[in-house]
Tab-separated table of C-alpha atoms and ligand atoms in Angstrom:
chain	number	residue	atom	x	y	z
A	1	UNK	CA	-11.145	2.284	14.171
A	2	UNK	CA	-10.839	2.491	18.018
A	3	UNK	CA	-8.111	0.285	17.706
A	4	UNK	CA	-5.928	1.911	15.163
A	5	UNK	CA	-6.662	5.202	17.443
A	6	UNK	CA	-5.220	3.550	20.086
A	7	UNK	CA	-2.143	2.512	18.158
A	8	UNK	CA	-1.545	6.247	16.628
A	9	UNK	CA	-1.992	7.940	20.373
A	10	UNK	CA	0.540	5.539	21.524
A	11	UNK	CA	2.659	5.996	18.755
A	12	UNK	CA	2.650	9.786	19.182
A	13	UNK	CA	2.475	9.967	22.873
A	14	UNK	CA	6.509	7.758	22.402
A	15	UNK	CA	7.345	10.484	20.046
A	16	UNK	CA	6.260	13.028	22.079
A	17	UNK	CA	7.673	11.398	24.720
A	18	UNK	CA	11.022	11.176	23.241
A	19	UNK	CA	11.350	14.808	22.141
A	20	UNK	CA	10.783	15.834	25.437
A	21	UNK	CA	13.489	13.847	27.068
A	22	UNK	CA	16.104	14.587	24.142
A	23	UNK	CA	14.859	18.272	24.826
A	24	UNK	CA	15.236	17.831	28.930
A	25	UNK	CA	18.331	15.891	29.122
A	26	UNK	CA	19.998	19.395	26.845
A	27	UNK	CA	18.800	21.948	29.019
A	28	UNK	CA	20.070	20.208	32.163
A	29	UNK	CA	23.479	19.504	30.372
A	30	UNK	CA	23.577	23.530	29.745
A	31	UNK	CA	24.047	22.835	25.810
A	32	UNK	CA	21.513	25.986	25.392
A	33	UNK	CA	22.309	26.374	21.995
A	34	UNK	CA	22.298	22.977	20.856
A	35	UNK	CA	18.858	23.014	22.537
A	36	UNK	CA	17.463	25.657	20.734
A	37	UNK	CA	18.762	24.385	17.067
A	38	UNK	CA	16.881	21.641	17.831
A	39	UNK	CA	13.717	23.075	19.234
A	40	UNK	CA	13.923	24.884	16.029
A	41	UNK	CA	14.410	21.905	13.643
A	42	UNK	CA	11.689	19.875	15.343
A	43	UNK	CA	9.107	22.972	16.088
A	44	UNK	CA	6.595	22.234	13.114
A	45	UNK	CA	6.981	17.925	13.985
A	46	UNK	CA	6.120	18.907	17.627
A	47	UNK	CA	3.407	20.781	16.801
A	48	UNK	CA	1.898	18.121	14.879
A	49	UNK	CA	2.649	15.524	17.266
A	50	UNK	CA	1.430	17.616	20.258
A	51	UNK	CA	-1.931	18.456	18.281
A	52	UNK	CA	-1.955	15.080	17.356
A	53	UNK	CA	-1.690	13.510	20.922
A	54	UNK	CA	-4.335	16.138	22.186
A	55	UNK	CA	-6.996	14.851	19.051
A	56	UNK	CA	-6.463	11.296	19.416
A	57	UNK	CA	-6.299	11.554	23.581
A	58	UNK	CA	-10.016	13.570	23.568
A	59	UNK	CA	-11.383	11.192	21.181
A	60	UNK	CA	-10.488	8.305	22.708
A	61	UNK	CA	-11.604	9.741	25.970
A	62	UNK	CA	-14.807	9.959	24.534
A	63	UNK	CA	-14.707	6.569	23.051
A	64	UNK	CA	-14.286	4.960	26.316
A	65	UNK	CA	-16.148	3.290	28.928
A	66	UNK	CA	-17.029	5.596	32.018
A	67	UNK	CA	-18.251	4.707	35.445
A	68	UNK	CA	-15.650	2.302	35.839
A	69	UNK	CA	-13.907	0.734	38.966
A	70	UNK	CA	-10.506	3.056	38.220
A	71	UNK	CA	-11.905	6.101	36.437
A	72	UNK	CA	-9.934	8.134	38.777
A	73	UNK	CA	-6.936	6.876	37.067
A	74	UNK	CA	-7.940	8.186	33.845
A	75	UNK	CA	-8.442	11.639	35.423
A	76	UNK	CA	-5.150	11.557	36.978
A	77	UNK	CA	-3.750	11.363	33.594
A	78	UNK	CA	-5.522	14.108	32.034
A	79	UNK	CA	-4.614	16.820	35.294
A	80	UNK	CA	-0.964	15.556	34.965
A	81	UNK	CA	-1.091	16.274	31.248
A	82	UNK	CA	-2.484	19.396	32.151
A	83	UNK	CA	0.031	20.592	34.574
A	84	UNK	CA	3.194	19.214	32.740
A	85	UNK	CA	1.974	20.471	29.213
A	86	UNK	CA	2.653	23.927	30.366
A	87	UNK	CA	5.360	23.979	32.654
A	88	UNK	CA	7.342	22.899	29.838
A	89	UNK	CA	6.094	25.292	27.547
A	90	UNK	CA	7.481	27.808	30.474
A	91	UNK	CA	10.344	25.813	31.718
A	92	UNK	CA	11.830	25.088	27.822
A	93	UNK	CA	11.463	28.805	27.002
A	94	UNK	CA	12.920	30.571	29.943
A	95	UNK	CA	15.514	27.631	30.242
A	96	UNK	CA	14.222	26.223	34.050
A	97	UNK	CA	15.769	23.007	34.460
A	98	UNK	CA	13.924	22.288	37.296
A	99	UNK	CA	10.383	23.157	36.072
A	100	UNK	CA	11.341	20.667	32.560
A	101	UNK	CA	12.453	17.972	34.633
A	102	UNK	CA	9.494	18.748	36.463
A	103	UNK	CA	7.155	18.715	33.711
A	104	UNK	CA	9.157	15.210	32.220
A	105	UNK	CA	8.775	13.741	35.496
A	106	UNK	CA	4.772	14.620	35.377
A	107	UNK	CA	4.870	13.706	31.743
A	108	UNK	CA	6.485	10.265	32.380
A	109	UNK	CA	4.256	9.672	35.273
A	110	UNK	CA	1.161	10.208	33.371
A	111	UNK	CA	2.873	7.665	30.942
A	112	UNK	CA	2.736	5.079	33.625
A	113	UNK	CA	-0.610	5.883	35.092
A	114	UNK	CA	-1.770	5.243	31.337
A	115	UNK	CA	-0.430	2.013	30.926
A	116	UNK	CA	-1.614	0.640	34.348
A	117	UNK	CA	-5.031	2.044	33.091
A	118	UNK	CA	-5.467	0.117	30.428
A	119	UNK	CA	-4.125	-2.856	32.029
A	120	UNK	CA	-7.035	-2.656	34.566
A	121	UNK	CA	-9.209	-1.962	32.196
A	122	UNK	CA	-8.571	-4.356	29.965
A	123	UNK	CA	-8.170	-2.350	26.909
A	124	UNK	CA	-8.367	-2.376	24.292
A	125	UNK	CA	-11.915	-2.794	24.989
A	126	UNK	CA	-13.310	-4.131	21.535
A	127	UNK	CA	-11.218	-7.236	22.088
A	128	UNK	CA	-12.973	-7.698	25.374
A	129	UNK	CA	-16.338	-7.510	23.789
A	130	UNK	CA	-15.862	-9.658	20.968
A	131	UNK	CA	-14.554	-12.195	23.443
A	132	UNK	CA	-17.939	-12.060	24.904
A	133	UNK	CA	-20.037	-11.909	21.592
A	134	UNK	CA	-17.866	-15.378	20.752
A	135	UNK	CA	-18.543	-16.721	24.074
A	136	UNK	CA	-22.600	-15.896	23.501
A	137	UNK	CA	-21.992	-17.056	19.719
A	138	UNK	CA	-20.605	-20.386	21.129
A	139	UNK	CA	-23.330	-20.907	24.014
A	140	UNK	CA	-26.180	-20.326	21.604
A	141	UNK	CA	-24.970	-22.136	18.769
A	142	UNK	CA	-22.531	-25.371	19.962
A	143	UNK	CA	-23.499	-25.693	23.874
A	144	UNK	CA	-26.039	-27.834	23.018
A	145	UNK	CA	-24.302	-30.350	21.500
A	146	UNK	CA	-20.862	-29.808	22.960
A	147	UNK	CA	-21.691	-28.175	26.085
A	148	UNK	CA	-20.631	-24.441	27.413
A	149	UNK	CA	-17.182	-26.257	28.964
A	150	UNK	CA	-17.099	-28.473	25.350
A	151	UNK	CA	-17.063	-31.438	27.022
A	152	UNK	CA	-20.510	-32.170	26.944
A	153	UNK	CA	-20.746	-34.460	24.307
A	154	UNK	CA	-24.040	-35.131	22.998
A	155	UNK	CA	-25.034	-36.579	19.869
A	156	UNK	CA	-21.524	-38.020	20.041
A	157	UNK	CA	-19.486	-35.060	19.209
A	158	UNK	CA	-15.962	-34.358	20.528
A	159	UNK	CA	-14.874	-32.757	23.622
A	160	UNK	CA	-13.759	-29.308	22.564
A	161	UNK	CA	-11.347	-29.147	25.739
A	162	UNK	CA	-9.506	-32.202	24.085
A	163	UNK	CA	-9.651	-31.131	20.501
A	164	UNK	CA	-5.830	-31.157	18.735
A	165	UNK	CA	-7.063	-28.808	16.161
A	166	UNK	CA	-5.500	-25.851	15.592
A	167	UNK	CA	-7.548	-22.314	14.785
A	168	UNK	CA	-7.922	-22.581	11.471
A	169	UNK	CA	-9.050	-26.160	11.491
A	170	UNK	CA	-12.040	-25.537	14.232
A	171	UNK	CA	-12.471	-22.575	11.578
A	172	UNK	CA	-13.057	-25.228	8.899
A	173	UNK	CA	-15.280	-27.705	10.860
A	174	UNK	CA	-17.600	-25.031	12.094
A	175	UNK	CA	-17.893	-23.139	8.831
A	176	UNK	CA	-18.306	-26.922	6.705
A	177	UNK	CA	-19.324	-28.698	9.248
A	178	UNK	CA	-17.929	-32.856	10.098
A	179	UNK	CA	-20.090	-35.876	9.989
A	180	UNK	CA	-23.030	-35.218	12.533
A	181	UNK	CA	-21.753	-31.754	13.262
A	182	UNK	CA	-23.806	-29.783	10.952
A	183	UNK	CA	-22.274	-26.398	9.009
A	184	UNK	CA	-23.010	-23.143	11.704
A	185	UNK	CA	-24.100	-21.371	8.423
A	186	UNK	CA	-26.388	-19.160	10.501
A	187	UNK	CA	-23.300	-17.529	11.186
A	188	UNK	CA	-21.043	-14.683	9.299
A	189	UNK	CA	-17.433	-15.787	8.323
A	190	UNK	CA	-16.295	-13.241	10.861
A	191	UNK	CA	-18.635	-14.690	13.699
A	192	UNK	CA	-17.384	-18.323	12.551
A	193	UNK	CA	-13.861	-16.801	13.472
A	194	UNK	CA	-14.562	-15.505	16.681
A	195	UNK	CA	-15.817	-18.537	17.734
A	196	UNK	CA	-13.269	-20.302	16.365
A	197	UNK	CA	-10.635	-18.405	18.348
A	198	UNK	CA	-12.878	-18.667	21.309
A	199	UNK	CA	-12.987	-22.316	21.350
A	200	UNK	CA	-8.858	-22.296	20.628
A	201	UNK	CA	-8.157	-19.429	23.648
A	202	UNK	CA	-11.011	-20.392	25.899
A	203	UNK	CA	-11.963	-24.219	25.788
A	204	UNK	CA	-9.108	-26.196	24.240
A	205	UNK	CA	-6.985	-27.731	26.799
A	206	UNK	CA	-9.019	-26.678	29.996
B	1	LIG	C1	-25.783	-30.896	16.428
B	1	LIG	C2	-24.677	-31.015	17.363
B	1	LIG	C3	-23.507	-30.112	17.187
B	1	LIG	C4	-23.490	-28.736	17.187
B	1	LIG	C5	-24.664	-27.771	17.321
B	1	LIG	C6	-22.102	-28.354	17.053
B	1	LIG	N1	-21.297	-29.461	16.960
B	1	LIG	FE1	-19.295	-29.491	16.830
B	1	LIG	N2	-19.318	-31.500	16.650
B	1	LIG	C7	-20.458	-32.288	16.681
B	1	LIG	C8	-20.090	-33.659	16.358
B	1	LIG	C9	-21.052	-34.818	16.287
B	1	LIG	C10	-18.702	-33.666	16.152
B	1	LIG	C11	-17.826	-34.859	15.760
B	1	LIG	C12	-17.703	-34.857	14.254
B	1	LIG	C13	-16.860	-36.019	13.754
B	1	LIG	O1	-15.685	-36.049	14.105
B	1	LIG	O2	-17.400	-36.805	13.008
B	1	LIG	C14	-18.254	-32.304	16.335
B	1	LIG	C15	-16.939	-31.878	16.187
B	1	LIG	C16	-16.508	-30.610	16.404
B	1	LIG	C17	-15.147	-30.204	16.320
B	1	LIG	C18	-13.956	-31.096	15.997
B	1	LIG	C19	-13.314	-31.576	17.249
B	1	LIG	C20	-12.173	-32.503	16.943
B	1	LIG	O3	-11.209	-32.462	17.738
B	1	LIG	O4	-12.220	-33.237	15.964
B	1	LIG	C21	-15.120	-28.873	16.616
B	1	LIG	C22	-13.885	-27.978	16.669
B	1	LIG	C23	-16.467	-28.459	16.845
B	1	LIG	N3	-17.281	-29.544	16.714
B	1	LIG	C24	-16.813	-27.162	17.137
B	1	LIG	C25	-18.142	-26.744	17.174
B	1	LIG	C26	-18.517	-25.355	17.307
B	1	LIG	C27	-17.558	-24.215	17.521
B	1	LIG	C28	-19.863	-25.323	17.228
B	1	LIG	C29	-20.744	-24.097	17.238
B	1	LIG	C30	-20.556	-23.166	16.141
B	1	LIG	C31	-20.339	-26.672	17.078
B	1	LIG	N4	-19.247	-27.501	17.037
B	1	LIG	C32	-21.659	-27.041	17.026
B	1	LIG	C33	-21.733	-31.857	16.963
B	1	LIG	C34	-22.130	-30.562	17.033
């Protein structure tokens, strides 16, 4: 849910984005008129892509994690959005190129600030805590026989680091199990996948 959030706010945060600079780049090149057909044409798509980008920026503001190392990042963003949203609104209408570049410079900015947000943070954020459910799902369920590194070995299973299996064959063994290895049915089909990938990303060939 988070996730396909994420993917629509970028998605309209490009189009947004992109209206903006088609809009800038024709009021600095004086084509006034051509600017206004198309601020005409695209008025109802820009409201729904501006209301759009506001919804799915507050609720993912709300959705994420707080109290973190680069918070002030995230704050950045919103008082750039803040400034820029209506010194376009201003420079568009009375036709100030310098306030719209202004307010696509601020615009673009906040762009950046965004992405090296969620690169810090590591977002999206669900795929950093199922990484550590399947690391938790592995430790309490295979270190004992294979170790937390997989190279423990006991009972004479294999050493996971070593293992030429691809995903969806550590998939099968753990879900059906292999000689001494007995089936992990304690687990759900989606935990049996998270592991899975967590032994292919995380142990194999370490
Ligand atoms: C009771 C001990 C035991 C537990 C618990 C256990 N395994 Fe195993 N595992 C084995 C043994 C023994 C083998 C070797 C099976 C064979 O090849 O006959 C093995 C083999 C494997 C293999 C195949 C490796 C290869 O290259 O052939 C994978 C992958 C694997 N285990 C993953 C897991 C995962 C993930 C878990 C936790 C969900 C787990 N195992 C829990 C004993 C265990």
């Amino acid at each position: 849910m988070v996730k396909g959030l994420l993917h629509t706010h970028y998605l309209v945060v490009t189009l947004f984005l992109l209206i903006y600079v088609i809009k800038t780049i024709l009021l600095i090149s004086d084509k006034k008129e051509l600017l206004d057909t198309f601020s005409k044409k695209f008025r109802v798509s820009e409201m729904i892509i501006s209301v759009l980008f506001l919804l799915t920026g507050i609720y993912l503001s709300t959705q994420l994690p707080f109290g973190g190392k680069y918070d002030y990042l995230f704050w950045i963003k919103l008082v750039m959005v803040a400034v820029a949203i209506p010194l376009a609104i201003v420079g568009f209408k009375k036709h100030n190129k310098i306030l719209a570049a202004l307010s696509l410079l601020l615009i673009t900015g906040t762009y950046g600030v965004a992405e090296v947000y969620h690169k810090r943070k590591g977002i999206p954020k669900q795929g950093n805590e199922m990484l550590s459910d399947a690391k938790a799902l592995y430790e309490n369920n295979c270190s004992s026989c294979h170790g937390n590194n997989g190279k423990l070995g006991m009972s004479g299973s294999k050493d996971l680091s070593k293992t030429q299996l691809d995903l969806a064959g550590i998939n099968q063994i753990i879900t059906q199990g292999k000689g001494m290895m007995p089936a992990a049915s304690q687990l759900s089909p989606e935990q049996a996948q998270a592991v899975a990938e967590y032994v292919n990303t995380s142990i194999k060939g370490q």
